[in-house]
Every structure is written in C-alpha cells, then in structure tokens.
Amino acid sequence: MNSTITCSIRVRDTSPSIVRRFVIVAALLLSSCTSTPVIDDRPAIRIGAGADTESQLIAEIMVVAFAQANLPAEVRTLSGNVAARRALLDNRIDIRVAYTGESWLDVLARPDPPSSPRDSFTAVRDFDQNLPVIWLTPPFGTGFSEPPANATFALVIDPNSELGPLDTMSQLASVLSVNPEAALCVDDEFRERPDGLRSLLAVYSVRSNQPVIPATPQEAVLAVAAGECVAGLTTTTDGTAWLLGLRPLRDDLGVFPAFIVVFQMRADLEQRIPEVTAILAPLTSGLTTETLGQLNARIVAGESLRDTAQDALVILTEQSGS
C-alpha cells in the first residue's frame, strides 16, 4: 500500500552531541508516525445501502476495505430493495448490500421465501443470470458462528434464565409444554398473520393458547431481559439483544425465511477493478450472524460506524482467512 508520512523533523544545531540526540529523538518520533493511505484518483466506488443502521454498517466496512486497497468509495443511501436494485441496473451505484429474503419477495415476487440460505441465494442469483450483475457467493456453513450472516426473524432468550440453556426452537417448545404460563412476546402483525405465530406454534407443536404479550421487537427484547417473557420475536442480529446478553434460538425446523446478507455488483466493476472480489473476501467469507449481531451491539452502545467498521474488517479478515 502506498502511503505518505505525516511527520516533519528539523534540526539547526549540528554539533556532535546535538546530532546524536537528534538521531535518537528522530527514531522515536518516526516510529510513532502514522501513515496515511494514498487513495488513487479513480472515480469513487458507489456503494448502495438501506437507511437502516445494519446496512449502513456493512457498507461502511466495505468503504474501509476499499480504502485499505487505495480505492475511493462512498455510501449512497437508498430507500427500499427495489430502488436499490434499480439504481444498480441504471448504473447509479456499483455495488449494494442486499438480503436474499427481500429479493425473493420484491424481485421474484414469490411468497414463502425458503428457510435454506443456499436455496434462497441460488434462486435470487439465478434470476439475474442474464443481467450484467454479479452476486458474490458466500460459503454456506451451519449455525450462527459460520457464514453467511442470516439476519432473519428469531425468538431470543436469556441464556442465564431459570429455564436453563436453550439452543433451538424445538428445545423451547419442550420447555413451553411443561410451562403453560410462560409468555411469548411478539408484535401484533406477526401474531395476526396466518403464516405467522399460528404457523410457528403449529410446526413446533406448541399449544395455540400459549400466553402472548403484544410487543414491538424492541419491547420484546427488553421484556425478555426483564424476565417478563420467556422469548421475544426480533431478528438474529438485533444489536440491543446482543448487547443485553440475549441469544437467538436456532430455527431447527426451518419456519423463518432466510435473509442472508449478500453483495450484488455490476459486472463492469469487476472489469474495472479485477481485484474487487478479493478485496471483499473478508465480508463474503467472514461475516457471520453472531459477528454481525455483536457489531450491531457496539453501535447500540454508542460507538461510531467508522470505528466499528475499522475493527470489524480486522475481525472479518481473521475469520475468513483472507
């Protein structure tokens, strides 16, 4: 990486003793100098992201990754998945942060997005196979500690509650079967939808009259932390939940649709910058549900997007082996 040294040292007295002192001091100063990357003069890479904090954070990590490769980049906030896709096709952005579940619903216009991350990704990628766009393919591991990051719906629980450690929704269902008074916190829309709470309870063989407390995702998280609900509905990467020590349960029977984080870019970006895939490898291969949740928690705690993104790239690089 090219860089410029921002330190400046001058000496006027050239006597031997002064020169010796100067050499020592200069060595100490130069060792603490910071180098500033020299960004080349090519047009900035235009990164499209939603207005939500999570998308903005992921986009900011991309900016840091490009900066380390001496490439200028800027984030452009777009409203909605359809608008972001149109901006990509119209050459108003070069790359964007996307979620497969959104693309399934908004672009494919199909109901019931699959719970399988691989199936979800394959479908939305193949839909664009005749367009000049590229979907960067993540590795498909299992669980929250392996890529890809899946920001889908989830019931979160307090792992330190009196119910004991729980990892899956099936385990929660077993607990509810012997605790008929235990309440769930879910929002009204999910509770009323035919494919929402009723479907979830049926698949996991939970009694239909299990107590339910209406609550927004934020309220549900706080209620679980306060012990008012045994589990609350939010997303797997909810920063407040992770900050409070709550953990999402694995949807082992596959009720919730996959919303994996993926990157869609124009084909001409790769032609212009052949190394772009390698630059973004830490994100495509290192970003997990757990890591994204922990990064979101740092933002909730008050850290800036840029500081969190700087640290995130180091973490993701290590996790991806890039």
Short mmCIF file of C-alpha atoms in Angstrom, two decimals:
data_model
loop_
_atom_site.label_atom_id
_atom_site.label_comp_id
_atom_site.label_asym_id
_atom_site.label_seq_id
_atom_site.Cartn_x
_atom_site.Cartn_y
_atom_site.Cartn_z
CA MET A 1 0.00 0.00 0.00
CA ASN A 2 1.31 3.45 -0.89
CA SER A 3 1.40 5.93 1.99
CA THR A 4 2.67 9.34 2.99
CA ILE A 5 4.46 10.02 6.25
CA THR A 6 2.96 13.00 8.04
CA CYS A 7 5.88 13.68 10.45
CA SER A 8 8.34 16.56 9.92
CA ILE A 9 11.61 16.92 11.90
CA ARG A 10 14.12 19.78 11.65
CA VAL A 11 17.46 20.45 13.35
CA ARG A 12 19.52 23.64 13.31
CA ASP A 13 22.37 22.96 15.76
CA THR A 14 24.75 20.46 14.09
CA SER A 15 27.17 19.88 16.95
CA PRO A 16 28.01 16.17 17.55
CA SER A 17 26.12 15.92 20.85
CA ILE A 18 23.05 17.59 19.41
CA VAL A 19 23.19 15.40 16.32
CA ARG A 20 23.32 12.25 18.46
CA ARG A 21 20.32 13.41 20.47
CA PHE A 22 18.52 14.28 17.27
CA VAL A 23 19.08 10.80 15.85
CA ILE A 24 17.61 9.18 18.96
CA VAL A 25 14.63 11.53 19.13
CA ALA A 26 14.04 11.25 15.39
CA ALA A 27 13.99 7.46 15.63
CA LEU A 28 11.41 7.59 18.41
CA LEU A 29 9.25 10.10 16.56
CA LEU A 30 9.36 8.24 13.27
CA SER A 31 8.39 5.00 14.99
CA SER A 32 5.21 6.67 16.20
CA CYS A 33 4.37 8.44 12.94
CA THR A 34 1.18 7.34 11.28
CA SER A 35 0.99 6.64 7.59
CA THR A 36 -1.99 7.87 5.61
CA PRO A 37 -3.11 5.74 2.65
CA VAL A 38 -2.86 7.48 -0.69
CA ILE A 39 -6.20 6.96 -2.41
CA ASP A 40 -5.88 6.88 -6.18
CA ASP A 41 -7.75 9.29 -8.39
CA ARG A 42 -10.17 6.81 -9.95
CA PRO A 43 -13.89 7.56 -9.56
CA ALA A 44 -15.26 6.56 -6.17
CA ILE A 45 -16.91 3.15 -5.96
CA ARG A 46 -20.58 3.85 -5.27
CA ILE A 47 -21.98 1.56 -2.56
CA GLY A 48 -25.74 1.33 -2.19
CA ALA A 49 -27.20 0.66 1.25
CA GLY A 50 -30.52 0.92 3.02
CA ALA A 51 -31.23 3.57 5.62
CA ASP A 52 -31.16 1.07 8.50
CA THR A 53 -28.11 1.02 10.74
CA GLU A 54 -27.15 -2.56 9.89
CA SER A 55 -26.93 -1.90 6.15
CA GLN A 56 -25.06 1.33 6.77
CA LEU A 57 -22.55 -0.51 8.97
CA ILE A 58 -21.93 -3.21 6.37
CA ALA A 59 -21.49 -0.54 3.68
CA GLU A 60 -19.03 1.31 5.93
CA ILE A 61 -16.97 -1.87 6.33
CA MET A 62 -16.80 -2.02 2.54
CA VAL A 63 -15.57 1.59 2.44
CA VAL A 64 -12.78 0.68 4.88
CA ALA A 65 -11.86 -2.41 2.83
CA PHE A 66 -11.62 -0.37 -0.36
CA ALA A 67 -9.62 2.35 1.39
CA GLN A 68 -7.06 -0.23 2.51
CA ALA A 69 -6.72 -1.17 -1.16
CA ASN A 70 -6.19 2.53 -2.05
CA LEU A 71 -9.59 2.75 -3.73
CA PRO A 72 -12.02 5.61 -3.06
CA ALA A 73 -15.56 4.62 -2.12
CA GLU A 74 -18.71 6.32 -0.91
CA VAL A 75 -22.02 5.16 0.52
CA ARG A 76 -25.28 6.15 -1.13
CA THR A 77 -28.39 5.60 0.95
CA LEU A 78 -31.32 4.20 -0.99
CA SER A 79 -34.89 3.64 0.12
CA GLY A 80 -36.03 0.08 -0.34
CA ASN A 81 -34.78 -3.04 -2.07
CA VAL A 82 -36.50 -2.30 -5.39
CA ALA A 83 -35.00 1.19 -5.56
CA ALA A 84 -31.53 -0.15 -4.76
CA ARG A 85 -31.77 -2.79 -7.44
CA ARG A 86 -32.94 -0.24 -9.99
CA ALA A 87 -30.07 2.07 -9.06
CA LEU A 88 -27.64 -0.79 -9.70
CA LEU A 89 -29.13 -1.63 -13.10
CA ASP A 90 -29.22 2.06 -14.06
CA ASN A 91 -25.53 2.49 -13.19
CA ARG A 92 -26.19 4.92 -10.33
CA ILE A 93 -24.36 2.61 -7.91
CA ASP A 94 -21.65 -0.02 -8.45
CA ILE A 95 -22.38 -2.46 -5.65
CA ARG A 96 -25.02 -2.86 -3.00
CA VAL A 97 -25.80 -4.58 0.29
CA ALA A 98 -28.72 -6.96 -0.23
CA TYR A 99 -30.76 -9.53 1.68
CA THR A 100 -31.95 -12.65 -0.13
CA GLY A 101 -35.35 -12.75 1.56
CA GLU A 102 -36.11 -9.21 0.39
CA SER A 103 -35.08 -10.04 -3.15
CA TRP A 104 -37.25 -13.17 -3.11
CA LEU A 105 -40.30 -11.15 -2.10
CA ASP A 106 -39.69 -7.90 -4.01
CA VAL A 107 -37.92 -9.06 -7.17
CA LEU A 108 -39.07 -12.63 -7.70
CA ALA A 109 -42.49 -11.62 -6.32
CA ARG A 110 -42.91 -15.07 -4.84
CA PRO A 111 -44.46 -15.90 -1.46
CA ASP A 112 -42.92 -18.11 1.20
CA PRO A 113 -39.18 -17.42 0.92
CA PRO A 114 -37.22 -20.58 1.74
CA SER A 115 -35.53 -21.02 5.11
CA SER A 116 -32.45 -22.56 3.48
CA PRO A 117 -29.75 -19.90 2.98
CA ARG A 118 -28.33 -21.78 0.00
CA ASP A 119 -31.72 -22.18 -1.71
CA SER A 120 -32.57 -18.55 -1.03
CA PHE A 121 -29.29 -17.32 -2.51
CA THR A 122 -29.36 -19.61 -5.53
CA ALA A 123 -32.84 -18.51 -6.54
CA VAL A 124 -32.19 -14.76 -6.44
CA ARG A 125 -28.78 -15.13 -8.07
CA ASP A 126 -30.09 -17.27 -10.93
CA PHE A 127 -32.90 -14.80 -11.57
CA ASP A 128 -30.24 -12.25 -12.55
CA GLN A 129 -28.08 -14.58 -14.63
CA ASN A 130 -28.86 -12.77 -17.90
CA LEU A 131 -28.22 -9.31 -16.46
CA PRO A 132 -24.83 -7.57 -16.21
CA VAL A 133 -24.71 -8.10 -12.45
CA ILE A 134 -22.77 -10.45 -10.20
CA TRP A 135 -23.79 -11.90 -6.85
CA LEU A 136 -20.75 -12.62 -4.67
CA THR A 137 -21.18 -16.17 -3.39
CA PRO A 138 -20.60 -16.75 0.34
CA PRO A 139 -19.62 -20.07 1.91
CA PHE A 140 -22.59 -21.89 3.40
CA GLY A 141 -21.88 -23.13 6.89
CA THR A 142 -24.28 -24.01 9.68
CA GLY A 143 -25.22 -22.18 12.84
CA PHE A 144 -24.76 -18.59 13.91
CA SER A 145 -20.97 -18.75 14.13
CA GLU A 146 -20.42 -19.69 10.47
CA PRO A 147 -21.09 -17.65 7.33
CA PRO A 148 -23.23 -16.42 5.82
CA ALA A 149 -24.83 -13.89 8.15
CA ASN A 150 -28.57 -14.58 8.23
CA ALA A 151 -30.50 -11.58 9.57
CA THR A 152 -33.80 -13.42 9.69
CA PHE A 153 -36.51 -13.45 12.33
CA ALA A 154 -35.79 -15.21 15.58
CA LEU A 155 -37.03 -15.78 19.08
CA VAL A 156 -34.39 -14.57 21.51
CA ILE A 157 -33.98 -15.88 25.05
CA ASP A 158 -31.88 -15.12 28.09
CA PRO A 159 -29.34 -17.97 28.28
CA ASN A 160 -28.97 -17.33 32.02
CA SER A 161 -32.66 -17.65 32.84
CA GLU A 162 -34.02 -20.29 35.20
CA LEU A 163 -35.18 -22.31 32.19
CA GLY A 164 -31.62 -23.39 31.59
CA PRO A 165 -29.56 -23.28 28.38
CA LEU A 166 -31.56 -23.48 25.17
CA ASP A 167 -30.17 -23.58 21.65
CA THR A 168 -33.09 -24.46 19.39
CA MET A 169 -36.74 -23.69 18.91
CA SER A 170 -37.55 -27.36 19.49
CA GLN A 171 -35.93 -27.14 22.92
CA LEU A 172 -38.01 -24.05 23.69
CA ALA A 173 -41.14 -25.93 22.61
CA SER A 174 -40.32 -28.66 25.12
CA VAL A 175 -39.92 -26.06 27.86
CA LEU A 176 -43.24 -24.43 26.97
CA SER A 177 -45.00 -27.79 27.10
CA VAL A 178 -44.30 -28.01 30.85
CA ASN A 179 -44.64 -24.26 31.48
CA PRO A 180 -48.11 -23.34 30.17
CA GLU A 181 -47.96 -19.94 31.91
CA ALA A 182 -44.73 -18.86 30.18
CA ALA A 183 -45.40 -15.94 27.85
CA LEU A 184 -44.02 -15.12 24.41
CA CYS A 185 -43.57 -11.51 23.26
CA VAL A 186 -44.38 -10.91 19.57
CA ASP A 187 -45.65 -7.98 17.53
CA ASP A 188 -49.28 -7.71 16.53
CA GLU A 189 -48.64 -8.17 12.81
CA PHE A 190 -46.84 -11.49 13.34
CA ARG A 191 -49.47 -12.63 15.82
CA GLU A 192 -52.34 -11.98 13.39
CA ARG A 193 -50.79 -13.30 10.16
CA PRO A 194 -51.93 -16.81 9.18
CA ASP A 195 -48.33 -17.70 8.36
CA GLY A 196 -47.01 -16.01 11.50
CA LEU A 197 -47.35 -17.09 15.11
CA ARG A 198 -50.04 -19.70 14.48
CA SER A 199 -47.88 -21.41 11.89
CA LEU A 200 -44.83 -21.24 14.15
CA LEU A 201 -46.66 -22.77 17.11
CA ALA A 202 -48.17 -25.49 14.93
CA VAL A 203 -44.84 -26.54 13.40
CA TYR A 204 -43.21 -26.77 16.81
CA SER A 205 -46.24 -28.42 18.43
CA VAL A 206 -46.80 -25.64 20.95
CA ARG A 207 -50.32 -25.18 22.32
CA SER A 208 -52.22 -22.49 20.46
CA ASN A 209 -53.31 -20.79 23.70
CA GLN A 210 -49.78 -20.18 24.96
CA PRO A 211 -49.79 -16.70 26.59
CA VAL A 212 -48.70 -13.97 24.16
CA ILE A 213 -47.82 -10.39 25.06
CA PRO A 214 -48.04 -7.85 22.19
CA ALA A 215 -44.68 -6.13 21.81
CA THR A 216 -42.57 -4.46 19.15
CA PRO A 217 -39.18 -6.10 18.56
CA GLN A 218 -37.53 -3.53 20.83
CA GLU A 219 -40.14 -4.04 23.54
CA ALA A 220 -39.84 -7.81 23.17
CA VAL A 221 -36.08 -7.70 23.71
CA LEU A 222 -36.42 -5.56 26.82
CA ALA A 223 -39.22 -7.78 28.17
CA VAL A 224 -37.08 -10.90 27.80
CA ALA A 225 -34.18 -9.17 29.53
CA ALA A 226 -36.53 -8.18 32.36
CA GLY A 227 -37.88 -11.72 32.70
CA GLU A 228 -41.40 -10.80 31.60
CA CYS A 229 -41.30 -13.08 28.56
CA VAL A 230 -39.56 -16.40 28.10
CA ALA A 231 -38.79 -15.49 24.49
CA GLY A 232 -39.31 -12.48 22.25
CA LEU A 233 -39.52 -12.02 18.49
CA THR A 234 -36.89 -9.87 16.81
CA THR A 235 -34.06 -10.66 14.36
CA THR A 236 -30.99 -12.82 14.80
CA THR A 237 -28.71 -9.77 14.53
CA ASP A 238 -30.62 -7.38 16.79
CA GLY A 239 -27.94 -5.19 18.38
CA THR A 240 -29.89 -4.47 21.56
CA ALA A 241 -30.48 -8.18 22.14
CA TRP A 242 -26.79 -8.99 21.74
CA LEU A 243 -25.80 -6.05 23.93
CA LEU A 244 -28.08 -7.30 26.72
CA GLY A 245 -26.66 -10.82 26.53
CA LEU A 246 -29.70 -12.39 24.86
CA ARG A 247 -29.21 -15.01 22.18
CA PRO A 248 -31.33 -16.11 19.20
CA LEU A 249 -32.63 -19.65 19.07
CA ARG A 250 -31.82 -21.74 16.02
CA ASP A 251 -34.89 -22.37 13.89
CA ASP A 252 -34.14 -26.08 13.54
CA LEU A 253 -37.40 -26.88 11.72
CA GLY A 254 -36.96 -24.07 9.20
CA VAL A 255 -40.02 -21.86 9.72
CA PHE A 256 -38.42 -18.43 9.27
CA PRO A 257 -37.27 -17.34 5.77
CA ALA A 258 -33.57 -16.82 5.09
CA PHE A 259 -32.42 -13.21 4.92
CA ILE A 260 -28.74 -13.71 4.28
CA VAL A 261 -26.50 -10.71 3.71
CA VAL A 262 -25.09 -10.74 0.18
CA PHE A 263 -23.38 -8.32 -2.20
CA GLN A 264 -24.58 -7.63 -5.72
CA MET A 265 -22.35 -5.65 -8.06
CA ARG A 266 -22.23 -4.53 -11.63
CA ALA A 267 -20.17 -6.74 -13.91
CA ASP A 268 -18.27 -3.73 -15.21
CA LEU A 269 -16.98 -3.03 -11.69
CA GLU A 270 -15.10 -6.32 -11.79
CA GLN A 271 -13.83 -5.47 -15.26
CA ARG A 272 -12.62 -2.10 -14.00
CA ILE A 273 -11.21 -3.44 -10.72
CA PRO A 274 -10.36 -7.14 -11.15
CA GLU A 275 -9.30 -7.43 -7.50
CA VAL A 276 -12.69 -6.32 -6.16
CA THR A 277 -13.76 -9.86 -5.21
CA ALA A 278 -10.55 -10.41 -3.26
CA ILE A 279 -10.94 -7.04 -1.51
CA LEU A 280 -14.42 -8.00 -0.33
CA ALA A 281 -13.48 -11.57 0.62
CA PRO A 282 -13.41 -10.77 4.37
CA LEU A 283 -17.08 -9.76 4.17
CA THR A 284 -18.31 -12.51 1.87
CA SER A 285 -16.41 -15.27 3.69
CA GLY A 286 -16.09 -13.93 7.23
CA LEU A 287 -19.39 -12.25 8.11
CA THR A 288 -21.48 -14.48 10.39
CA THR A 289 -24.78 -13.95 12.15
CA GLU A 290 -23.03 -13.85 15.51
CA THR A 291 -20.40 -11.36 14.36
CA LEU A 292 -22.97 -9.07 12.78
CA GLY A 293 -25.05 -9.15 15.95
CA GLN A 294 -22.02 -8.25 18.05
CA LEU A 295 -21.11 -5.41 15.69
CA ASN A 296 -24.66 -4.07 15.84
CA ALA A 297 -24.41 -4.20 19.63
CA ARG A 298 -21.40 -1.89 19.51
CA ILE A 299 -23.39 0.66 17.53
CA VAL A 300 -26.26 0.43 20.04
CA ALA A 301 -23.69 1.02 22.81
CA GLY A 302 -22.72 4.30 21.16
CA GLU A 303 -19.68 3.50 19.03
CA SER A 304 -19.41 5.23 15.66
CA LEU A 305 -19.97 3.45 12.38
CA ARG A 306 -16.43 4.21 11.21
CA ASP A 307 -14.69 2.98 14.38
CA THR A 308 -16.79 -0.18 14.44
CA ALA A 309 -16.16 -0.76 10.73
CA GLN A 310 -12.39 -0.39 11.19
CA ASP A 311 -12.37 -3.06 13.90
CA ALA A 312 -14.84 -5.20 12.00
CA LEU A 313 -12.60 -5.53 8.97
CA VAL A 314 -9.77 -6.84 11.16
CA ILE A 315 -12.13 -9.38 12.76
CA LEU A 316 -13.61 -10.48 9.43
CA THR A 317 -10.20 -10.81 7.82
CA GLU A 318 -9.12 -13.18 10.58
CA GLN A 319 -12.35 -15.19 10.40
CA SER A 320 -12.22 -15.53 6.63
CA GLY A 321 -8.51 -16.36 6.49
CA SER A 322 -8.08 -13.64 3.86
#
